[in-house]
Short mmCIF file of C-alpha atoms and ligand atoms in Angstrom, two decimals:
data_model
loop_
_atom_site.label_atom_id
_atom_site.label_comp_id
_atom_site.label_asym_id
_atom_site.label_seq_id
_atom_site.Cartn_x
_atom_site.Cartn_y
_atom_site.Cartn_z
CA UNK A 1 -15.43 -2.06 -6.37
CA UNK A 2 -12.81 -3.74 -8.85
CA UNK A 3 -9.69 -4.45 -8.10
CA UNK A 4 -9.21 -1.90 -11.75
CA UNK A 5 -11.02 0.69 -9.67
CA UNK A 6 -8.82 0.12 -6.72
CA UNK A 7 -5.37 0.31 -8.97
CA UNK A 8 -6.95 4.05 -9.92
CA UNK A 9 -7.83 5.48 -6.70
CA UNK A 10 -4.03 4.42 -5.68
CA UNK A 11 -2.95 6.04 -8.76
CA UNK A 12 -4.51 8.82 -8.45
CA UNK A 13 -3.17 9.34 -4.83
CA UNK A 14 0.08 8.71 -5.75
CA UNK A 15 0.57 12.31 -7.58
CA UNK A 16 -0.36 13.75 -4.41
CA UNK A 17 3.04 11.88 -3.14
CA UNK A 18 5.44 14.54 -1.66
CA UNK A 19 8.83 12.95 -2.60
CA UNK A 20 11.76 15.36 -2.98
CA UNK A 21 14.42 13.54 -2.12
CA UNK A 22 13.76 9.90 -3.46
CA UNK A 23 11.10 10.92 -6.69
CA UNK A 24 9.66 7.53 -6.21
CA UNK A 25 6.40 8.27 -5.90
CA UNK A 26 3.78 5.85 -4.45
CA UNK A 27 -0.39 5.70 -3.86
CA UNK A 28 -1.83 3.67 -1.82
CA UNK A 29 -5.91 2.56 -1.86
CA UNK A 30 -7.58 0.42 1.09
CA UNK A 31 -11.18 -1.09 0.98
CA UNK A 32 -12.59 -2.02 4.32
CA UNK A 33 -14.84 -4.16 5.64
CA UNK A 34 -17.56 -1.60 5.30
CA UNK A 35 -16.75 -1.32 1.45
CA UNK A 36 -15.38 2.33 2.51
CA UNK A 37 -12.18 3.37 0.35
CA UNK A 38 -8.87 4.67 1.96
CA UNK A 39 -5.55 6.73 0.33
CA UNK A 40 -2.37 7.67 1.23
CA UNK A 41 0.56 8.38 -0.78
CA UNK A 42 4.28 8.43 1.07
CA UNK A 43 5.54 11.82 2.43
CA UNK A 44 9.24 12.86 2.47
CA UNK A 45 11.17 14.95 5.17
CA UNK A 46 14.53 15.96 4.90
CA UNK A 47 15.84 14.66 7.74
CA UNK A 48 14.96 10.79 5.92
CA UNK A 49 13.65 8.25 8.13
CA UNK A 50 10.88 10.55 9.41
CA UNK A 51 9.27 9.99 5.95
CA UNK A 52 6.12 7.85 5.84
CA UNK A 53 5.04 5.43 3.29
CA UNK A 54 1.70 4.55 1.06
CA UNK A 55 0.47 2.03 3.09
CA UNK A 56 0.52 4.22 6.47
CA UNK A 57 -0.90 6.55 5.63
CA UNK A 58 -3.88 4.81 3.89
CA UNK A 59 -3.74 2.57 6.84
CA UNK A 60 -4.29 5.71 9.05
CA UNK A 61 -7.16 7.06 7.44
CA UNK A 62 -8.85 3.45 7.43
CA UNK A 63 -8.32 3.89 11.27
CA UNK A 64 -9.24 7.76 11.53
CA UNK A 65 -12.47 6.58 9.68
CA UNK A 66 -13.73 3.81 11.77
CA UNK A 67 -12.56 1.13 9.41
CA UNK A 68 -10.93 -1.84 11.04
CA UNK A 69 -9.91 -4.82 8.35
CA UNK A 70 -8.12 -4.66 4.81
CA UNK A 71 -10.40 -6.32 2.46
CA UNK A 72 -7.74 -5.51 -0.25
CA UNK A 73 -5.23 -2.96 -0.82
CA UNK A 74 -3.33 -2.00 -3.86
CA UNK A 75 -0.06 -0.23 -4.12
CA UNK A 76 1.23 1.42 -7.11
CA UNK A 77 4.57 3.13 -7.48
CA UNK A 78 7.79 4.54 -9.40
CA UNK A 79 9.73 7.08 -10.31
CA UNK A 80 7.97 8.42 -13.88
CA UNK A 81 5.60 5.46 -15.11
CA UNK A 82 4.61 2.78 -12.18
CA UNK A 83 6.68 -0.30 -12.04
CA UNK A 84 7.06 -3.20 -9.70
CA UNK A 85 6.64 -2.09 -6.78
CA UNK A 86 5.21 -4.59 -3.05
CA UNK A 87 5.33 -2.98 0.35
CA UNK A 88 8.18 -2.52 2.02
CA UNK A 89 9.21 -5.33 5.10
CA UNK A 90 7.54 -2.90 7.88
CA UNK A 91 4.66 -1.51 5.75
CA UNK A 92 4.19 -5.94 5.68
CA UNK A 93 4.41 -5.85 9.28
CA UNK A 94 1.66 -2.88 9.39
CA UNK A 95 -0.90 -4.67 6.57
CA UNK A 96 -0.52 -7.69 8.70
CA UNK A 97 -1.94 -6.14 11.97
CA UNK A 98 -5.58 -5.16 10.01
CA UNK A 99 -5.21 -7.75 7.83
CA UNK A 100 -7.19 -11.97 7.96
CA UNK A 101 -6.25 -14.76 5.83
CA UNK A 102 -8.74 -13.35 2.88
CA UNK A 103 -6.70 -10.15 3.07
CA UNK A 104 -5.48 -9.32 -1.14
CA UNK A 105 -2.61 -7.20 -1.56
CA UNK A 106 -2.78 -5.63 -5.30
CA UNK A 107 0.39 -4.88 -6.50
CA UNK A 108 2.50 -5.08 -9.32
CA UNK A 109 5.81 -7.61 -9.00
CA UNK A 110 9.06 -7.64 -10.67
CA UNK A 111 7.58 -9.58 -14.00
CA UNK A 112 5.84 -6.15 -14.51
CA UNK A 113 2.71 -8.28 -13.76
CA UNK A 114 -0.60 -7.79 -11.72
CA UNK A 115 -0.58 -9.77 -8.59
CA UNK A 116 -3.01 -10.51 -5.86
CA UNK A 117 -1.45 -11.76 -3.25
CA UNK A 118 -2.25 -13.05 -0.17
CA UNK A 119 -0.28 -11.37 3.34
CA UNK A 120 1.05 -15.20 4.06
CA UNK A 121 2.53 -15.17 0.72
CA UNK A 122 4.38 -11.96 1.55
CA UNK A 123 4.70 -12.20 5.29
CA UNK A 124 5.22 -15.87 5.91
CA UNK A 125 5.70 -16.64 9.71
CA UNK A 126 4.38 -13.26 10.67
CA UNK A 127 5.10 -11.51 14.45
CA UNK A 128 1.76 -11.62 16.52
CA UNK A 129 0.99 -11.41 20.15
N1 THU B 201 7.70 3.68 -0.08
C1 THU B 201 6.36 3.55 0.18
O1 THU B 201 5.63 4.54 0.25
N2 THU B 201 5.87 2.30 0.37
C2 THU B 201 6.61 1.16 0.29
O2 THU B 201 6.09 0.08 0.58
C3 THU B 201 7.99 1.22 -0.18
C4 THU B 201 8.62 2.57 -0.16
C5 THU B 201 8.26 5.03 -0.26
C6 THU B 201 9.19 5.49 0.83
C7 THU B 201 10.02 6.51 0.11
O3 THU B 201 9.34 7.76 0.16
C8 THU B 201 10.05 6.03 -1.33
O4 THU B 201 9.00 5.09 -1.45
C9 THU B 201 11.36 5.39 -1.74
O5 THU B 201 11.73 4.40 -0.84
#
């Protein structure tokens, strides 16, 4: 699967994104190390920091599925059209637990460019046990 084909599954999760409070919507699309593919979009509550991001809930149907590494993820998101938008500092902390050092992280950065990055680049010095 492309990295193009990646970008679309995310984007195409991301209208699914139940976001009355903030409209920012975001999709997020996991490959695995058996080449299996993984969404989740975030999911608002009104009482705010019970929402959930993108990334955990992709992450959580990785897990639900049997699927144990991120090959590569990619995150789109924004309010009308997709802008920049990397994972937030603990959806870092929760790519970094699945993730290895060939993990990519497909997202688009404040240039308005395509970036693969790698989770060192955005989680330098990462907690582990
Ligand atoms: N959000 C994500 O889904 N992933 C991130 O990495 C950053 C933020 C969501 C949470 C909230 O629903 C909205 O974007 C605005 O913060």
């Amino acid at each position: 699967m492309t990295d193009e084909e990646l970008l679309d599954a995310a984007r195409t999760v991301r209208e699914m994104a139940y976001t009355p409070y903030s409209n920012f919507r975001v999709g997020a699309a996991i490959i695995d190390e058996h080449g299996n593919v993984h969404v989740g979009c975030n999911v608002e509550n009104a009482a705010y920091p019970q929402g959930s991001c993108a990334e955990a809930g992709a992450i959580s149907a990785m897990i639900a599925a049997g699927g144990q590494r991120i090959v590569t993820i990619a995150v789109v998101g924004g309010t009308d059209s997709i802008r920049a938008c990397t994972p937030c500092g603990g959806c870092r902390q929760r790519i970094s637990e699945f993730a290895d050092s060939d993990t990519r992280i497909v997202v688009k950065d404040n240039d308005d460019k395509w970036h693969a990055y790698s989770l060192a680049e955005l989680l330098p010095s990462s907690f582990h046990f």
